[in-house]
Coordinates of C-alpha atoms in Angstrom, one line a residue:
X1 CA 32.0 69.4 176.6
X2 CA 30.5 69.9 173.3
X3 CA 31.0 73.9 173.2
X4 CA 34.5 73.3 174.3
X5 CA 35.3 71.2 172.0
X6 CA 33.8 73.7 169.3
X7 CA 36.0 76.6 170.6
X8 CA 39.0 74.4 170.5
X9 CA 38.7 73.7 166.9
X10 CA 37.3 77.3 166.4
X11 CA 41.0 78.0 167.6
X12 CA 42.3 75.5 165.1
X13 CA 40.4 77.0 162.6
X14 CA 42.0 80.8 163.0
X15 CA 44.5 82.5 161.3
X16 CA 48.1 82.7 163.6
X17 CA 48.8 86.4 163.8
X18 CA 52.3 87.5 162.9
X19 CA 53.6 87.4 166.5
X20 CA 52.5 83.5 166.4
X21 CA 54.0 83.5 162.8
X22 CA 57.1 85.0 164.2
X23 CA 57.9 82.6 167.4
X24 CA 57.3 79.7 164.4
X25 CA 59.9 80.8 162.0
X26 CA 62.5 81.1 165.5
X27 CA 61.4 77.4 166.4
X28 CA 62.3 76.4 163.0
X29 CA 65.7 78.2 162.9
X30 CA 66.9 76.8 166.6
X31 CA 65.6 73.2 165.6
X32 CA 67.9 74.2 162.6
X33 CA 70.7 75.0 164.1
X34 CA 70.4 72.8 167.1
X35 CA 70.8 69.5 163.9
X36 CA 72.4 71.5 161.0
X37 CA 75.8 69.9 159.6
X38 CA 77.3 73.7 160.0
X39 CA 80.1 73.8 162.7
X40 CA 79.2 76.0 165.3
X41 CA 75.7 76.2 165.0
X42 CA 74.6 73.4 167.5
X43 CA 76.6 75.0 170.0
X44 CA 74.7 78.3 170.1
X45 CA 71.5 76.5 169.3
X46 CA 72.2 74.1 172.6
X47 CA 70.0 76.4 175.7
X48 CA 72.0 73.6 178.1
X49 CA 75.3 75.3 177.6
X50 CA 76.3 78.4 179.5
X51 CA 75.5 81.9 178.1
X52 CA 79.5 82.5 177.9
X53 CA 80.4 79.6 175.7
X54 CA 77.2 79.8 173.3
X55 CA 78.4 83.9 172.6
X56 CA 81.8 82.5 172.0
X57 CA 80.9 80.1 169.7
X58 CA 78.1 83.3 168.2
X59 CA 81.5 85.2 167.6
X60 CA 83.1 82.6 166.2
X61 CA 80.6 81.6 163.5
X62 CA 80.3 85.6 162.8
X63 CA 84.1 85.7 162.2
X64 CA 84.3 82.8 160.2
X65 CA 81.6 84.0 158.4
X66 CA 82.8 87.4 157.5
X67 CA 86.5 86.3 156.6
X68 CA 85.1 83.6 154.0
X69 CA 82.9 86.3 152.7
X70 CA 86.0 88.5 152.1
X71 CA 88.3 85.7 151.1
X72 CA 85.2 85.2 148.2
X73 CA 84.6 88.3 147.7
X74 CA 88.5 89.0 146.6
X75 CA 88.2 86.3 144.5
X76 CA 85.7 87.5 142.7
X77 CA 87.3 90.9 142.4
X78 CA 90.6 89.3 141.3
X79 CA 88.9 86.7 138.3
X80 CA 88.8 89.1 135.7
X81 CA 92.4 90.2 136.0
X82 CA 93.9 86.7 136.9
X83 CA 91.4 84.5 134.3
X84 CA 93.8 84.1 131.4
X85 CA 97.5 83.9 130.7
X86 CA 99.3 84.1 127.6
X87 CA 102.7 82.5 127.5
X88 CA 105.4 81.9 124.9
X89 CA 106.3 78.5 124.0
X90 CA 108.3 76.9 121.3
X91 CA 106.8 75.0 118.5
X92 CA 107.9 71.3 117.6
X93 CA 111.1 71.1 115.1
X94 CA 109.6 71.1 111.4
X95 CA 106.3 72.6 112.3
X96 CA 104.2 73.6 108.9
X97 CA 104.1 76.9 107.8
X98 CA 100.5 78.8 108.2
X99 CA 101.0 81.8 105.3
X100 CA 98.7 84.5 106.7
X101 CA 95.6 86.6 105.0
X102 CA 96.7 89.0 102.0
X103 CA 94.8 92.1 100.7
X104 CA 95.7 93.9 97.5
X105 CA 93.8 97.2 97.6
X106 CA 93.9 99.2 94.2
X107 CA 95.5 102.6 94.5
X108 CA 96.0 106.0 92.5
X109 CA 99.3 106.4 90.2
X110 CA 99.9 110.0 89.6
X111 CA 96.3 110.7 89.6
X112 CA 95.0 108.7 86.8
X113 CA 92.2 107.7 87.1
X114 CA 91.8 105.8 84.0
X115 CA 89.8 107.0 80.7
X116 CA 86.3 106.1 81.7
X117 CA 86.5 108.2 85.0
X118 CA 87.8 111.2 83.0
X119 CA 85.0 111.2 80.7
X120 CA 82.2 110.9 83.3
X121 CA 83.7 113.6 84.5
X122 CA 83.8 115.4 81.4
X123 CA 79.9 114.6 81.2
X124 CA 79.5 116.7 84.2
X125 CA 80.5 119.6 83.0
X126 CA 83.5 121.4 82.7
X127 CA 85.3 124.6 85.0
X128 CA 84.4 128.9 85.0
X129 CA 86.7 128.7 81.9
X130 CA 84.9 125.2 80.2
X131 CA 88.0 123.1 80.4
X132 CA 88.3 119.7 82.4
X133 CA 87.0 120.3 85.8
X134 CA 89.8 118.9 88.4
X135 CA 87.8 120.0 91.7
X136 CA 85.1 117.6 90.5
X137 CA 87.5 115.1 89.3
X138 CA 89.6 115.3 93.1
X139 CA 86.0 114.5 94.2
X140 CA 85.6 111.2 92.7
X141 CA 88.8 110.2 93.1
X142 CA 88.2 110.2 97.0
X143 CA 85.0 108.7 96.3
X144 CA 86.8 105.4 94.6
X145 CA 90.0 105.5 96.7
X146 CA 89.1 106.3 100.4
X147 CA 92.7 106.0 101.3
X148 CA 93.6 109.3 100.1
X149 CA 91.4 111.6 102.1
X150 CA 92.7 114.7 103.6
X151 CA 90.6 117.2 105.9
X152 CA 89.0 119.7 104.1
X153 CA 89.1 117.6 100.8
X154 CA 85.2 117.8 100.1
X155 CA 84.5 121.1 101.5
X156 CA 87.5 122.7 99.2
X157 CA 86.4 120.4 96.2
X158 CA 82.5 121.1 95.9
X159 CA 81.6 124.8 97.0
X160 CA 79.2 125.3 94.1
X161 CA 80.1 128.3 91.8
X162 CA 77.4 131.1 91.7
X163 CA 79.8 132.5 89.2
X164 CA 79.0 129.7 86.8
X165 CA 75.3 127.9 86.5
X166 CA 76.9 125.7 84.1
X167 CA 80.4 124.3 85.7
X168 CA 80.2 120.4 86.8
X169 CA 79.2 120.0 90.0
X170 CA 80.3 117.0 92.4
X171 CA 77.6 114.2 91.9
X172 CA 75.3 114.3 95.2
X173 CA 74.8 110.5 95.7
X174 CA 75.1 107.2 94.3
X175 CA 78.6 107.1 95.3
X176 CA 78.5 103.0 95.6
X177 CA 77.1 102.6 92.7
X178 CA 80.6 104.7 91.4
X179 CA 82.3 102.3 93.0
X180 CA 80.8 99.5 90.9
X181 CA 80.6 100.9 87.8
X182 CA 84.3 102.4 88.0
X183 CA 86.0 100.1 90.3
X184 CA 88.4 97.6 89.3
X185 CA 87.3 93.5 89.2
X186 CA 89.9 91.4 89.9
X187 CA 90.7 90.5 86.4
X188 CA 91.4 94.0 85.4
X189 CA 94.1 93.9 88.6
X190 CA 95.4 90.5 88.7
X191 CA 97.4 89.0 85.8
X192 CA 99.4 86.3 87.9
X193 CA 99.4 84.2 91.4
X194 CA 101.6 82.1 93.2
X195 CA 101.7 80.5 96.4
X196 CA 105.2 78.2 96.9
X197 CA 106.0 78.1 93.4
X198 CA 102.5 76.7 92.0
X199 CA 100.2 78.7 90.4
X200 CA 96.5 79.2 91.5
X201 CA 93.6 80.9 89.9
X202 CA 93.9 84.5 91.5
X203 CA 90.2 85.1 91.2
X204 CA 88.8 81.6 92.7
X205 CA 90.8 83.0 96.4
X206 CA 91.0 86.9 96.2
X207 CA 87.6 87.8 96.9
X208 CA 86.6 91.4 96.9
X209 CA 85.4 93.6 99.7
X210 CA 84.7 97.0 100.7
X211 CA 87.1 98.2 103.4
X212 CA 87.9 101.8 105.1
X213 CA 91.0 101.4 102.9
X214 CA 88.7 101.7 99.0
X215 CA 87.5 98.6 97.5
X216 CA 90.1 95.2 97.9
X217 CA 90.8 92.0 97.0
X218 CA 91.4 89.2 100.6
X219 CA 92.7 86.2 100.2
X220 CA 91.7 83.6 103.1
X221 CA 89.9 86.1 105.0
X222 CA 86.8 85.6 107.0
X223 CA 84.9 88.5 106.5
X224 CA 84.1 86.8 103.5
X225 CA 85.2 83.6 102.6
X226 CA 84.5 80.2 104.9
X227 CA 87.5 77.6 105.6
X228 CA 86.8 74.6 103.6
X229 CA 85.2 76.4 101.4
X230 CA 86.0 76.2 97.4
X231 CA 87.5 79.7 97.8
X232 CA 90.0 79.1 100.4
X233 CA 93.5 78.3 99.1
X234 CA 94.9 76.0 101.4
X235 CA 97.6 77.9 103.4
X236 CA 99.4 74.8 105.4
X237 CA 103.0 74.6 104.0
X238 CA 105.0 71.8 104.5
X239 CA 108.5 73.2 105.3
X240 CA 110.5 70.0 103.9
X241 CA 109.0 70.8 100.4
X242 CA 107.0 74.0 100.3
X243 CA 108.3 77.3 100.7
X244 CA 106.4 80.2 102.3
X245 CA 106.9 82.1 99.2
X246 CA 104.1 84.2 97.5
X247 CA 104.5 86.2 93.9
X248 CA 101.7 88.2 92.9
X249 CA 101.6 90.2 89.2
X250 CA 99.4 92.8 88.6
X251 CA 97.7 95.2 86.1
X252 CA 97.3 98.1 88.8
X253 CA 98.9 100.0 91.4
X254 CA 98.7 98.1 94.3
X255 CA 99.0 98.0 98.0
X256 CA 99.6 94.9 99.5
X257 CA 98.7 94.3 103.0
X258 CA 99.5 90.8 105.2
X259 CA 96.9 90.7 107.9
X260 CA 95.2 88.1 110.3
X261 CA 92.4 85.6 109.4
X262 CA 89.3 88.1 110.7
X263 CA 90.9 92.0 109.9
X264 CA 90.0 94.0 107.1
X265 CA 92.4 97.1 105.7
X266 CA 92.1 100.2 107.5
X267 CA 93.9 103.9 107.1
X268 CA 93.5 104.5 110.8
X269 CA 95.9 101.4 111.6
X270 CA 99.2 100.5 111.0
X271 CA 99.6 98.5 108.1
X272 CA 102.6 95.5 107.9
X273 CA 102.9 95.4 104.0
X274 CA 104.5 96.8 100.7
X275 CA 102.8 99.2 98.1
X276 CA 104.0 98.8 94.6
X277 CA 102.8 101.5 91.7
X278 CA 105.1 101.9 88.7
X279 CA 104.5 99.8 86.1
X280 CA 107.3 97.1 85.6
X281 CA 108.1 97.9 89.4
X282 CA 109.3 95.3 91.7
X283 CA 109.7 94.7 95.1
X284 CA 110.3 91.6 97.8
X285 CA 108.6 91.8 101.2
X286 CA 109.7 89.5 104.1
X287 CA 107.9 89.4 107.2
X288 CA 107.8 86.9 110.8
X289 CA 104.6 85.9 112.0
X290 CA 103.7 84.3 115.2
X291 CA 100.2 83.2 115.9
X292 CA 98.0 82.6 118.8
X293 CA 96.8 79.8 119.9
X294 CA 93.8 79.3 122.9
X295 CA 93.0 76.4 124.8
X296 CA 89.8 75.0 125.2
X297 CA 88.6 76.1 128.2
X298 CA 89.3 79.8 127.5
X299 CA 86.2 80.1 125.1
X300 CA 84.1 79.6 128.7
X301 CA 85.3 83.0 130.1
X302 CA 83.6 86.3 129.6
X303 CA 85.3 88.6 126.9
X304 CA 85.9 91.1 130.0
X305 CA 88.0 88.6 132.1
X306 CA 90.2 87.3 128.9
X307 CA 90.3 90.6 127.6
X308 CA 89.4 89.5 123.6
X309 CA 86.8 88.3 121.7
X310 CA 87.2 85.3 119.4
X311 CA 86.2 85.8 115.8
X312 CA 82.8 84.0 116.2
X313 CA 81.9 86.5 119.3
X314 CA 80.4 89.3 117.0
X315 CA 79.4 92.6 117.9
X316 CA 75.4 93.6 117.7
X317 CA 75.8 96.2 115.8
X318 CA 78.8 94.7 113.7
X319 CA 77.8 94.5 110.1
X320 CA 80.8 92.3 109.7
X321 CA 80.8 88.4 109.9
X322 CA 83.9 87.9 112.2
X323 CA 85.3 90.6 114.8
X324 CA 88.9 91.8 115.1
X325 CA 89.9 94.9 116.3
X326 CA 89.8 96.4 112.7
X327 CA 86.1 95.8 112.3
X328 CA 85.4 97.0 115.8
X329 CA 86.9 100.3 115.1
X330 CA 84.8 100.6 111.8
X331 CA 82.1 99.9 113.7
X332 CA 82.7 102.2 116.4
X333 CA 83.1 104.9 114.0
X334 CA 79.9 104.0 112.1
X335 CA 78.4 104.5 115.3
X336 CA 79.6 108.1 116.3
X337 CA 78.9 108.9 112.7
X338 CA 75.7 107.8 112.7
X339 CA 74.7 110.0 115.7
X340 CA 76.4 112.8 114.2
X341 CA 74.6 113.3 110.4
X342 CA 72.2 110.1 110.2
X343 CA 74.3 108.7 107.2
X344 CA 77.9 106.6 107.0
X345 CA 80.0 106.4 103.9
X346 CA 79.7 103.1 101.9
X347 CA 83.4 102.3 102.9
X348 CA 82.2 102.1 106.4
X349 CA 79.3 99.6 105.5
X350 CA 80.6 97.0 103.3
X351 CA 77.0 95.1 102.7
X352 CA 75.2 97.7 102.5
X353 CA 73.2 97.2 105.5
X354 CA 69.9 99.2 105.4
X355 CA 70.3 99.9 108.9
X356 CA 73.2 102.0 108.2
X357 CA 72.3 104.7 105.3
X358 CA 74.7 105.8 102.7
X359 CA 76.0 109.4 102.9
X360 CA 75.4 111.6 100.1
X361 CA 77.0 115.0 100.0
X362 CA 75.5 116.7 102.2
X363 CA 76.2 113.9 104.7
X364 CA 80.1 114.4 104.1
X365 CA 80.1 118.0 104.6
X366 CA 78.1 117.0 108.2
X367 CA 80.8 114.5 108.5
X368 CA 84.1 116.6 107.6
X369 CA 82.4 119.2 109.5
X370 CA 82.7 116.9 112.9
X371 CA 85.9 115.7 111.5
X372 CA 84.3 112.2 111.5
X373 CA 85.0 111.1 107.6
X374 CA 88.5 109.5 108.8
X375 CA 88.9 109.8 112.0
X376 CA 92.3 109.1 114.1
X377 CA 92.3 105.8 115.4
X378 CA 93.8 107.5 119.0
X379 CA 90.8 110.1 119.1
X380 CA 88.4 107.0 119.1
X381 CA 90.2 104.9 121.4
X382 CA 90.9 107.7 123.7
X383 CA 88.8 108.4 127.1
X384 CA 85.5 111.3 127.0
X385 CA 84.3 112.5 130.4
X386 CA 86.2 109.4 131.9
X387 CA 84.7 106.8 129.7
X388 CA 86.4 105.0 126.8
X389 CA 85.0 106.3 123.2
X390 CA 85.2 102.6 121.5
X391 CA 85.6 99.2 124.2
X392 CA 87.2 97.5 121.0
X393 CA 88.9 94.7 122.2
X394 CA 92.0 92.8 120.1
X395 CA 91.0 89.4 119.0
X396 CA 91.8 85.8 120.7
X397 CA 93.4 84.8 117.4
X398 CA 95.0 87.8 116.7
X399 CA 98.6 86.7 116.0
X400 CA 102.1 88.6 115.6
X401 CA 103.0 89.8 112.1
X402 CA 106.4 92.0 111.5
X403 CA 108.4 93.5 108.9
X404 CA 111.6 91.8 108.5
X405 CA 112.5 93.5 105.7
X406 CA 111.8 95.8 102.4
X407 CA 113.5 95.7 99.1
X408 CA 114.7 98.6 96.7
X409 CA 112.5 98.8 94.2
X410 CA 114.1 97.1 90.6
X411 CA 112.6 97.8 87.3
X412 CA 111.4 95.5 84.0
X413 CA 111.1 98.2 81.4
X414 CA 109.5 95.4 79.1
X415 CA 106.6 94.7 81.0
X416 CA 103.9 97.0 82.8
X417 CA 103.0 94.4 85.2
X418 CA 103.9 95.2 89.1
X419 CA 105.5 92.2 90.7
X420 CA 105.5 91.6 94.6
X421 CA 107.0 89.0 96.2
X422 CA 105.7 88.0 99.8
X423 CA 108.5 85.6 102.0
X424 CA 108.5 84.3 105.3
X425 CA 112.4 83.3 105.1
X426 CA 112.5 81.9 108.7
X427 CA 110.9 79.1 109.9
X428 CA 108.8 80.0 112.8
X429 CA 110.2 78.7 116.2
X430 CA 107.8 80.1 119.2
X431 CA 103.9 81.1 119.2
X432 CA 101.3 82.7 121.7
X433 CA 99.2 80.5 123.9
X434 CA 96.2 81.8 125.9
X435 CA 96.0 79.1 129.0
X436 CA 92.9 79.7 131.3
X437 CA 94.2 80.3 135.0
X438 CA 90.6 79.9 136.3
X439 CA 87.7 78.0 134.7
X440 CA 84.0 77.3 135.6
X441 CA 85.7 74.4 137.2
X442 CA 87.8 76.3 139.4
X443 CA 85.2 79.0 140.6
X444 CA 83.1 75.9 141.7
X445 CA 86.5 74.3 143.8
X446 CA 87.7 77.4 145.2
X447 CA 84.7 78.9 146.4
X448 CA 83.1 75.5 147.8
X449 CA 86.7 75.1 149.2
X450 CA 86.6 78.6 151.3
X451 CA 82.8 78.1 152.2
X452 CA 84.3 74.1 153.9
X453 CA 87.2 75.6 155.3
X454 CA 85.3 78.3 157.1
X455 CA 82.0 77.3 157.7
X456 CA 81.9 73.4 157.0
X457 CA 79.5 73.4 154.5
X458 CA 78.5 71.6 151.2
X459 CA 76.2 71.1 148.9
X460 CA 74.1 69.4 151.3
X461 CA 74.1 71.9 153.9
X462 CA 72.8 74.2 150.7
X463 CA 70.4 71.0 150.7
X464 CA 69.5 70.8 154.1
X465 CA 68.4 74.4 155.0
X466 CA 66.4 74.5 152.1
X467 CA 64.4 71.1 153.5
X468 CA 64.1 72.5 157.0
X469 CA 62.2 75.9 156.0
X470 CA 60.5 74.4 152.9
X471 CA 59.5 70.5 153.7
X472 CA 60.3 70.3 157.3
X473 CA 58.1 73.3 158.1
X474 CA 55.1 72.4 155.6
X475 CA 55.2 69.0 157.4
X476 CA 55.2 70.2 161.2
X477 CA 52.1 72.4 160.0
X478 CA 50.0 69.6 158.9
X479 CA 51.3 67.3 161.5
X480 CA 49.9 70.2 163.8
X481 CA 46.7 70.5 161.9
X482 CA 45.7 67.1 162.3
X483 CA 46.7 67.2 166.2
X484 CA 44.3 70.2 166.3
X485 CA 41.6 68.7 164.4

């Protein structure tokens, strides 16, 4: 009795083998199914029932199974072109005005570059024949005002002369620091600003930044200012007593851009706005705008399902602080440039990021030799081997702004200042709305809902067949232990 009792423990004692292991893991799945919730299963698990009407209900289950597998499957497919929809509502009667972001860029009148530019250039040197050196000059003038590239423009401008050791020479770098110690501050552009007949300190709202346009003045913008901030004019117009009416004087030739909250002036984009350059010149510009508005619950959807990023959303390689489709492009183009020549022109990198170095001129000969110093907007957007040069995106705020309308120029002779006048003349009536078709929500509902329908299952069936291979089993195999033992 003794030595049988030792061999039957001895058999408790040793390891199952995987054939042992395997008819365990079947007992677990038949007691399973034979007391799952899942329709179906108890039928097939049930050995009373005839072999016909167990395979029925086999091919049944597998049916069910597969169609609520496609149905979710579909789903899934269809999510990112069904997740959003933008709709056009009207607004409430008497709805305040919102006057949009405006940029004043300065710009070149009939190439004069002012008397401190001409005499740096002077200190450069002069031409073969030692008079004012024009190629050099042509040179810096791209260097302050971007805007005015054309291809070929540095290449044609700064061939050094072997014919003439001493001729001026285009400056190799340092072309930021030009830019500060030439470039305009906004007292030397503004002289005057109004926003629905009241006056405001021009220089307290129009903040400067470097843009792909040359250097600019934004007012209300959020690649550098903050809402609330002491530098953002309130821009909520009552329409019983304020007008949507803007008047800006200034010293300079100016180009005068209206643009959304988070975009930035660029020469590869259409532009809605009015350039004014003669002195004593002015103009009226009127314009629509319709903006965008989200709803809550379409900040919880991926970028690729609603198709936009919101302002916050920015890029890794963005050196901005908000994205729009403006800065996306710059930053695209940053990044083909980069991989091109190792440099990107300061107008390009508007905080001088030291991740992004600045080009000297050697780096925009690289550049205009690739054709890369101001590239075409439809080049960068268009498709490469079957993928998509920039994935820029337009941005969830982005509203609607159009021209309405664009005065003949009229003339003060008695003044030099250039006067603009900005006017929304219409009331706006209608905006955008993004509504969310399918939230988190929703995915939860509509897939639970196709898993019930089909297979009868819920949470608790997810419950219950993790209990029966996890606690379940772990019991039975102690419970057997001790029956060994």
């Amino acid at each position: 009795m003794t030595v049988q009792r030792d061999e039957t423990a001895a058999m408790g004692r040793r390891r199952p083998s995987w054939r042992e292991l395997g008819w365990m893991f079947v007992t677990y799945l038949k007691d399973y199914c034979a007391n799952c919730t899942l329709v179906g299963f108890s039928y097939i698990a049930n050995s009373r029932l005839h072999p016909t009407e167990r395979i029925v209900w086999l091919i049944c289950v597998v049916l069910s199974a597969m169609g609520c597998y496609y149905l979710i499957d579909d789903y899934q497919r269809s999510f990112p072109i069904r997740a959003v929809s933008i709709v056009y509502e009207s607004l409430p009667p008497f709805s305040n005005w919102k006057f949009p972001t405006v940029s004043v860029c300065e710009v070149v009148y009939k190439y004069d570059l002012g008397t401190e530019v001409e005499d740096y250039v002077k200190s450069l040197g002069g031409d073969v024949d030692g008079d004012y050196n024009y190629d050099v000059e042509t040179h810096v003038s791209f260097i302050l005002f971007p805007h005015q590239y054309h291809e070929g423009t540095i290449n044609s401008h700064c061939l050094p002369n072997e014919n003439c050791a001493g001729c001026a020479t285009c400056p190799d770098t340092g072309y930021r620091e030009l830019l500060t110690r030439f470039g305009a501050n906004c007292s030397d552009v503004f002289s005057q600003c109004k926003l629905s007949d009241r006056e405001f300190d021009c220089c307290q709202y129009f903040l400067p930044l470097i843009t792909p346009f040359g250097r600019c003045y934004l007012l209300n913008s959020l690649q550098n200012n903050v809402r609330g901030s002491e530098h953002w004019l309130p821009n909520i117009l009552a329409p019983g007593t304020e007008r949507a009416l803007m008047n800006l004087l200034t010293h300079r030739p100016v180009q005068v851009n209206l643009l959304n909250e988070e975009d930035i002036p660029h020469t590869a984009l259409a532009a809605v706005g009015v350039s004014v350059t003669d002195p004593g010149q002015h103009k009226t510009f009127q314009f629509n705008m319709e903006s965008m508005e989200n709803d809550q619950d379409v900040h919880e959807i991926e970028p690729q399902a609603r198709n936009c990023y919101f302002p916050e959303e920015v890029l890794p390689f963005s050196v901005y602080k908000a994205y729009s489709f403006s800065t996306c492009i710059t930053d695209c183009t940053r990044q083909f440039q980069m991989r091109m020549c190792g440099c990107t022109p300061y107008m390009m990198n508007p905080f001088a990021d030291p991740r992004f170095p600045d080009c000297d001129l050697a780096g925009f000969n690289c550049l205009e030799s690739h054709f890369m110093v101001k590239p075409d907007a439809k080049l960068l957007l268009g498709k490469k081997n079957g993928k998509t040069n920039c994935e820029c995106l337009p941005s969830c705020n982005e509203g609607d702004i159009r021209a309405i309308y664009e005065s003949v120029s009229d003339f003060n002779r008695s003044s030099t200042a250039r006067n603009i006048t900005l006017s929304m003349p219409a009331l706006p009536t209608d905006q955008y709305r993004r509504q969310a078709l399918r939230t988190r929500l929703d995915v939860v509902v509509s897939v639970g809902g196709m898993l019930g329908l089909f297979l009868g299952a819920s949470i608790l069936s997810g419950i219950e067949f993790i209990h029966y291979f996890t606690v379940r089993a772990l019991s039975n195999a102690v419970r057997a232990r001790q029956e060994r033992v």
